[in-house]
Short mmCIF file of C-alpha atoms in Angstrom, two decimals:
data_model
loop_
_atom_site.label_atom_id
_atom_site.label_comp_id
_atom_site.label_asym_id
_atom_site.label_seq_id
_atom_site.Cartn_x
_atom_site.Cartn_y
_atom_site.Cartn_z
CA UNK A 52 140.08 -48.68 15.10
CA UNK A 53 136.55 -48.42 14.47
CA UNK A 54 135.73 -51.32 16.16
CA UNK A 55 137.36 -50.49 18.73
CA UNK A 56 136.08 -47.38 19.18
CA UNK A 57 132.88 -49.58 18.95
CA UNK A 58 133.92 -51.43 22.59
CA UNK A 59 134.83 -48.66 24.02
CA UNK A 60 131.75 -46.99 23.22
CA UNK A 61 129.93 -49.51 24.69
CA UNK A 62 131.68 -49.57 27.80
CA UNK A 63 131.28 -45.68 28.41
CA UNK A 64 127.44 -46.25 28.45
CA UNK A 65 126.91 -49.48 30.55
CA UNK A 66 129.81 -47.84 33.23
CA UNK A 67 127.64 -45.95 34.47
CA UNK A 68 124.04 -47.39 34.43
CA UNK A 69 125.64 -50.20 35.66
CA UNK A 70 127.03 -47.12 38.59
CA UNK A 71 123.24 -46.39 38.42
CA UNK A 72 121.18 -49.80 39.07
CA UNK A 73 123.99 -50.81 41.97
CA UNK A 74 122.44 -47.83 43.95
CA UNK A 75 118.74 -47.99 42.74
CA UNK A 76 116.07 -47.80 45.11
CA UNK A 77 114.95 -50.88 46.16
CA UNK A 78 111.71 -53.06 43.34
CA UNK A 79 108.52 -51.03 44.45
CA UNK A 80 109.92 -47.66 43.61
CA UNK A 81 110.76 -49.05 40.63
CA UNK A 82 109.93 -46.07 37.43
CA UNK A 83 107.38 -49.05 36.36
CA UNK A 84 104.83 -46.70 39.25
CA UNK A 85 103.25 -49.55 40.46
CA UNK A 86 104.07 -52.16 43.58
CA UNK A 87 102.17 -55.89 42.28
CA UNK A 88 101.49 -58.12 44.62
CA UNK A 89 98.81 -61.70 46.64
CA UNK A 90 97.74 -59.54 50.08
CA UNK A 91 99.26 -61.84 52.86
CA UNK A 92 98.33 -59.87 55.66
CA UNK A 93 95.95 -57.53 56.56
CA UNK A 94 95.94 -55.03 59.69
CA UNK A 95 93.05 -51.20 60.08
CA UNK A 96 94.22 -48.40 62.12
CA UNK A 97 92.01 -46.10 62.16
CA UNK A 98 91.42 -44.14 58.44
CA UNK A 99 94.56 -46.44 56.43
CA UNK A 100 94.91 -50.38 55.59
CA UNK A 101 98.43 -52.08 56.34
CA UNK A 102 99.51 -55.03 53.78
CA UNK A 103 101.68 -57.26 53.70
CA UNK A 104 101.99 -57.53 50.56
CA UNK A 105 103.70 -60.94 47.88
CA UNK A 106 105.56 -59.66 44.91
CA UNK A 107 107.87 -61.51 42.23
CA UNK A 108 110.72 -59.01 44.60
CA UNK A 109 109.73 -60.66 47.75
CA UNK A 110 108.30 -59.09 50.72
CA UNK A 111 106.74 -55.72 50.79
CA UNK A 112 104.32 -54.00 53.43
CA UNK A 113 102.41 -51.06 51.64
CA UNK A 114 99.98 -48.69 53.22
CA UNK A 115 96.87 -47.39 52.12
CA UNK A 116 93.04 -45.31 52.67
CA UNK A 117 91.30 -47.80 54.47
CA UNK A 118 89.67 -50.35 52.36
CA UNK A 119 88.59 -53.58 52.13
CA UNK A 120 90.68 -55.64 51.42
CA UNK A 121 91.05 -59.69 52.38
CA UNK A 122 94.50 -61.83 52.77
CA UNK A 123 94.83 -63.22 49.44
CA UNK A 124 93.57 -60.87 47.60
CA UNK A 125 95.96 -59.79 44.51
CA UNK A 126 96.66 -55.67 44.28
CA UNK A 127 98.38 -53.30 42.02
CA UNK A 128 99.37 -50.68 44.56
CA UNK A 129 99.98 -46.78 42.06
CA UNK A 130 102.11 -44.10 42.86
CA UNK A 131 104.51 -45.79 45.03
CA UNK A 132 106.60 -44.03 47.72
CA UNK A 133 108.84 -46.27 50.49
CA UNK A 134 110.04 -44.83 53.23
CA UNK A 135 112.87 -45.72 55.51
CA UNK A 136 112.78 -46.78 59.27
CA UNK A 137 108.92 -45.77 59.53
CA UNK A 138 107.07 -46.02 63.28
CA UNK A 139 103.92 -46.57 63.03
CA UNK A 140 102.41 -45.40 66.66
CA UNK A 141 99.41 -47.70 66.34
CA UNK A 142 101.15 -51.04 65.31
CA UNK A 143 103.91 -50.15 67.69
CA UNK A 144 105.48 -50.83 64.96
CA UNK A 145 108.61 -50.18 63.30
CA UNK A 146 108.89 -51.35 59.86
CA UNK A 147 112.57 -51.13 58.06
CA UNK A 148 110.81 -49.94 54.59
CA UNK A 149 107.42 -49.81 53.71
CA UNK A 150 104.83 -48.34 50.75
CA UNK A 151 102.96 -45.37 51.02
CA UNK A 152 100.70 -45.37 47.79
CA UNK A 153 97.02 -45.74 46.03
CA UNK A 154 95.45 -48.91 46.21
CA UNK A 155 94.52 -49.35 42.53
CA UNK A 156 90.42 -49.43 42.10
CA UNK A 157 89.12 -48.19 45.38
CA UNK A 158 89.38 -44.02 43.57
CA UNK A 159 91.61 -42.74 46.91
CA UNK A 160 94.48 -40.26 46.07
CA UNK A 161 97.32 -40.68 46.46
CA UNK A 162 98.42 -41.57 50.09
CA UNK A 163 101.73 -39.83 49.84
CA UNK A 164 102.70 -37.46 47.59
CA UNK A 165 105.16 -34.65 46.85
CA UNK A 166 103.54 -31.39 47.32
CA UNK A 167 101.84 -32.87 50.33
CA UNK A 168 103.61 -35.41 51.73
CA UNK A 169 101.19 -37.09 53.80
CA UNK A 170 97.99 -39.05 53.72
CA UNK A 171 95.35 -37.06 52.66
CA UNK A 172 92.64 -35.91 55.33
CA UNK A 173 89.81 -33.31 55.23
CA UNK A 174 89.84 -30.39 53.91
CA UNK A 175 87.56 -27.43 55.11
CA UNK A 176 85.40 -25.35 53.25
CA UNK A 177 87.09 -22.44 50.77
CA UNK A 178 84.97 -20.05 53.10
CA UNK A 179 87.42 -17.36 53.41
CA UNK A 180 89.76 -17.56 56.01
CA UNK A 181 90.49 -14.70 58.56
CA UNK A 182 91.76 -14.89 61.48
CA UNK A 183 93.59 -12.38 63.93
CA UNK A 184 96.66 -12.11 64.27
CA UNK A 185 98.63 -14.13 68.23
CA UNK A 186 100.36 -11.59 70.52
CA UNK A 187 103.29 -11.69 71.94
CA UNK A 188 107.07 -11.08 71.45
CA UNK A 189 107.17 -13.87 68.71
CA UNK A 190 103.31 -13.76 67.04
CA UNK A 191 103.83 -14.23 63.47
CA UNK A 192 101.42 -14.36 60.91
CA UNK A 193 101.60 -17.30 58.30
CA UNK A 194 102.51 -14.99 55.18
CA UNK A 195 105.34 -13.80 58.04
CA UNK A 196 106.74 -17.48 58.95
CA UNK A 197 107.38 -17.84 54.92
CA UNK A 198 108.47 -14.70 54.74
CA UNK A 199 111.08 -13.88 57.31
CA UNK A 200 112.04 -17.80 57.20
CA UNK A 201 115.75 -17.96 56.85
CA UNK A 202 115.21 -14.73 59.78
CA UNK A 203 112.99 -17.24 61.83
CA UNK A 204 115.12 -20.27 61.19
CA UNK A 205 115.38 -22.17 64.52
CA UNK A 206 113.23 -19.97 66.82
CA UNK A 207 110.71 -20.14 67.88
CA UNK A 208 106.95 -18.53 66.69
CA UNK A 209 103.57 -17.78 68.26
CA UNK A 210 101.09 -18.02 65.53
CA UNK A 211 97.05 -18.17 65.33
CA UNK A 212 94.84 -19.93 62.49
CA UNK A 213 92.75 -22.10 61.36
CA UNK A 214 92.64 -25.60 60.99
CA UNK A 215 92.20 -26.45 56.77
CA UNK A 216 94.20 -30.09 57.20
CA UNK A 217 95.24 -32.63 59.82
CA UNK A 218 96.66 -36.05 59.17
CA UNK A 219 96.91 -38.01 62.30
CA UNK A 220 99.88 -40.21 63.40
CA UNK A 221 102.54 -39.57 60.06
CA UNK A 222 106.30 -40.17 60.93
CA UNK A 223 105.39 -40.10 65.53
CA UNK A 224 103.87 -36.61 64.33
CA UNK A 225 100.77 -35.10 64.28
CA UNK A 226 100.30 -33.26 60.41
CA UNK A 227 98.04 -29.70 60.90
CA UNK A 228 97.65 -27.37 57.18
CA UNK A 229 97.28 -23.72 58.99
CA UNK A 230 96.11 -20.42 57.33
CA UNK A 231 95.51 -17.34 59.27
CA UNK A 232 93.70 -15.53 55.58
CA UNK A 233 97.61 -14.34 55.05
CA UNK A 234 99.38 -14.54 52.26
CA UNK A 235 99.14 -15.80 48.67
CA UNK A 236 98.00 -18.89 47.92
CA UNK A 237 100.28 -18.39 44.01
CA UNK A 238 102.59 -18.18 46.04
CA UNK A 239 102.79 -20.68 48.69
CA UNK A 240 102.55 -18.26 51.66
CA UNK A 241 99.07 -18.67 53.33
CA UNK A 242 99.52 -22.61 54.66
CA UNK A 243 101.33 -23.41 56.61
CA UNK A 244 102.33 -27.26 58.46
CA UNK A 245 103.22 -27.35 61.19
CA UNK A 246 104.28 -31.18 62.89
CA UNK A 247 102.93 -31.77 66.96
CA UNK A 248 101.51 -34.39 69.55
CA UNK A 249 98.20 -32.60 69.58
CA UNK A 250 94.84 -33.25 68.11
CA UNK A 251 92.99 -31.05 66.52
CA UNK A 252 89.57 -30.94 63.27
CA UNK A 253 89.64 -29.56 60.37
CA UNK A 254 87.62 -25.82 61.46
CA UNK A 255 89.73 -25.60 64.60
CA UNK A 256 90.66 -22.95 65.20
CA UNK A 257 94.84 -22.96 67.17
CA UNK A 258 96.99 -21.02 68.38
CA UNK A 259 100.32 -23.05 67.97
CA UNK A 260 103.97 -22.28 69.54
CA UNK A 261 106.62 -23.99 67.58
CA UNK A 262 110.11 -23.99 66.29
CA UNK A 263 110.33 -22.66 63.02
CA UNK A 264 112.39 -24.99 60.30
CA UNK A 265 113.86 -24.20 56.74
CA UNK A 266 114.41 -27.03 54.38
CA UNK A 267 113.61 -29.83 55.80
CA UNK A 268 113.78 -32.94 54.49
CA UNK A 269 112.16 -36.10 55.96
CA UNK A 270 112.57 -38.50 53.27
CA UNK A 271 110.58 -40.12 51.02
CA UNK A 272 109.63 -36.97 49.60
CA UNK A 273 108.68 -35.22 52.15
CA UNK A 274 110.17 -31.72 51.83
CA UNK A 275 109.06 -28.31 53.34
CA UNK A 276 110.52 -25.27 52.25
CA UNK A 277 109.31 -24.10 55.46
CA UNK A 278 107.51 -24.92 58.45
CA UNK A 279 106.91 -24.79 62.28
CA UNK A 280 108.14 -28.04 64.16
CA UNK A 281 107.25 -29.33 68.41
CA UNK A 282 104.65 -27.24 68.18
CA UNK A 283 101.30 -26.97 70.94
CA UNK A 284 98.08 -26.07 70.19
CA UNK A 285 95.71 -24.56 71.75
CA UNK A 286 92.00 -23.35 71.54
#
């Protein structure tokens, strides 16, 4: 009886494990938190480097902050995050899967993180920011977009602010972080993400017009409680 009970317990433990394994992400997203491979191909674009790697689990593409990497080099990608169907406008290529992360030994920041959710670009100085509220019926402050997000969901808004971070060509969009001096940094209501096709520079004061979205999940850890999408920018 004891033997039978032990066998039942063993099966009960192994079944969830097998179920998890069947649904597990691709090898590059395993809990080892690194991807090791030999560089088969290198493509440098703007401030990023794309690498085609030969790993023990097969070939995969990876993207890191721009770095001098040669074909044949053995590299390690730290803090890997897998994204599916990623489109690079610059390369005019869609990757079925691609690993974003940090090239070990470069001292660079993580290419994509659960909070920043985008390659790290230059950030404006920490000097106090005070930008007057935009005018018009849909004008809102950064703080209002956060605190009234349920009310503003899927509605147009106009927000004036200063660009504190700009990340180009991520999933076919440019990602802009905007602040106007309103909100509370501790509550994360002082900064709003804006996606756009327009160009901007850190330090620019702009007026954005777009649509408020809530609980947006882009995949691969790119999640936001609130953001402004498909915006136009005016100086």
